[in-house]
Amino acid sequence: MQLRSLAALLVVWCIAVPTFADQRNFEPSSDPALYALDRGAGNDGHLYTFDNLSVAQDPRAYRPDVGALDFVYHNHDEMTRYLRATTARYPNLTALYSIGKSAQGRDLWVLVVSASPYEHMLGKPDVKYIGNIHGNEAVGRELLLHLIQYLVSSYGSDPYIKWLLDNTRIHILPSLNPDGYAASKEGTCDGGQGRYNSRGFDLNRNFPDYFKQNNKRSQPETEAVKDWISKIQFVLSGSLHGGALVVSYPYDNTPNAIFHSYQSQPSLTPDDDVFKHLSLTYANNHGKMSRGVACKTASPSFENGITNGAAWYPLTGGMQDFNYVWHGCMEVTLEVSCCKFPPAYELRKYWDDNQMSLIKFLAEAHRGVQGFIMDPTGNPVERAQLKIKGRDIGFTTTKYGEFWRILLPGVYKLEVYADGFVPKDVDFMIVEQHPTLLNVTLQPSKRNDGSQHYRPAASTQYRPQQQIPPAPSQGSGSDEGILSTLSSGFNSLVNNIFG
């Protein structure tokens, strides 16, 4: 009886979430001044639009790329011209900005592909891909250029791509190490020529580390990334590498690592289930990766095409650990080619193998829980500290009170803390196909004199509770439910079923 009641609640809840057919298309602003949004000012000062959303559920076949981009390697000037030409041709779907410059002064270009390229879409996640962090690992660089071409050319004809761009802002940085790429040589599968930046630093060993102090001098490329992800709250990220065929997930380092060798012990995060799921999403949609075949006789093979980073080999200062620990962004490392810099005539094969994976992986940003943290007047609470109970890596709200967390189906408790407010715990449930929409209203804490005290966030041009109605009040101190359709008996029902 209890199971039937729970099923009924979930059916009502799923009906309340908009389906693919309910999505609205909206015309983004073309004001060039909005470039400042991503270049440094942060997500403020602009008009935002919000639509409820859900993940498109039906499997689909991906059509071949019919764009004009050739399967050749593009040097920095050629890449720059292509990115600029794409923004000129698709001004309502793309925006180009630089997060900084390399040690030798080359721009670190990022292209946004989205139905709202110039402005953050309220309630909808920002995601990113970064390629070519090692300059001689060149396949990822070209894959990202072809991904851009496929997304913009398919928006008008492919319902899945349209849904993805209508509901997600995709930031693509094709080359984090353009100086190293310039020093690399096509046809070189192994070796270190061009791996490092022009000052001789490995950029994927140059970030702050969770387990050990990283004493390596920070480089301009890594400083640019750190500044970038401190200003945009990315939910999901992939870093493209070469030299193996596997998805590696955090942690990359371990407190016990002394020797960097194969077959080390795994170093698992509190979100190990999520990272394995994300990694399998990429590997299982790849043409070959999930087979777990070793690139060379002396190289390890990887079961199902995935591995924990530290279990493969520990490293200090990796970018994926930094994204996760410092900013709550789920990043994995995508090793997409056995040969680091294969001949250009092989690029089409790599694109065919990775095209579906690159797209399906990004859609995983819509899995889990998302919503707003607000004060009693409906204003957003900026930088509220959030944590899923039992998962010690926290995350924060944006300037507009938004939050996202990728989670697998189950029952969870969200812990919310913010300066000037009473802490709050909220129980919620994740189901398979729909994101859980969860709004939380924090009550101001009281001073010793009995007066209420809280620091309201800056006023904005929206009232999020008008977009996602909060659950009906259940009395002072009660948890707010997932949606208004869930009854007040939800928590006791879950406890009875799941213990």
mmCIF file of C-alpha atoms in Angstrom, residues 374-381 418-422 442-447 451-457:
data_model
loop_
_atom_site.group_PDB
_atom_site.id
_atom_site.type_symbol
_atom_site.label_atom_id
_atom_site.label_comp_id
_atom_site.label_asym_id
_atom_site.label_seq_id
_atom_site.Cartn_x
_atom_site.Cartn_y
_atom_site.Cartn_z
ATOM 1 C CA MET A 374 15.423 32.558 -1.017
ATOM 2 C CA ASP A 375 14.714 34.802 1.953
ATOM 3 C CA PRO A 376 11.131 35.322 3.213
ATOM 4 C CA THR A 377 10.585 38.277 0.860
ATOM 5 C CA GLY A 378 11.438 36.173 -2.193
ATOM 6 C CA ASN A 379 14.897 37.659 -2.768
ATOM 7 C CA PRO A 380 17.711 35.233 -3.611
ATOM 8 C CA VAL A 381 20.319 34.281 -1.029
ATOM 9 C CA ALA A 418 23.837 31.208 5.034
ATOM 10 C CA ASP A 419 25.105 34.191 7.009
ATOM 11 C CA GLY A 420 22.234 35.794 8.922
ATOM 12 C CA PHE A 421 19.804 32.891 8.450
ATOM 13 C CA VAL A 422 18.716 29.883 10.442
ATOM 14 C CA LEU A 442 15.495 30.509 4.811
ATOM 15 C CA GLN A 443 14.249 32.289 7.904
ATOM 16 C CA PRO A 444 16.355 35.146 9.338
ATOM 17 C CA SER A 445 18.201 34.429 12.548
ATOM 18 C CA LYS A 446 17.460 36.497 15.660
ATOM 19 C CA ARG A 447 19.816 38.749 17.592
ATOM 20 C CA SER A 451 15.006 41.440 16.695
ATOM 21 C CA GLN A 452 15.224 39.613 13.406
ATOM 22 C CA HIS A 453 18.449 40.029 11.511
ATOM 23 C CA TYR A 454 19.400 38.999 8.036
ATOM 24 C CA ARG A 455 21.355 40.432 5.164
ATOM 25 C CA PRO A 456 19.077 40.613 2.112
ATOM 26 C CA ALA A 457 20.562 39.922 -1.273
#
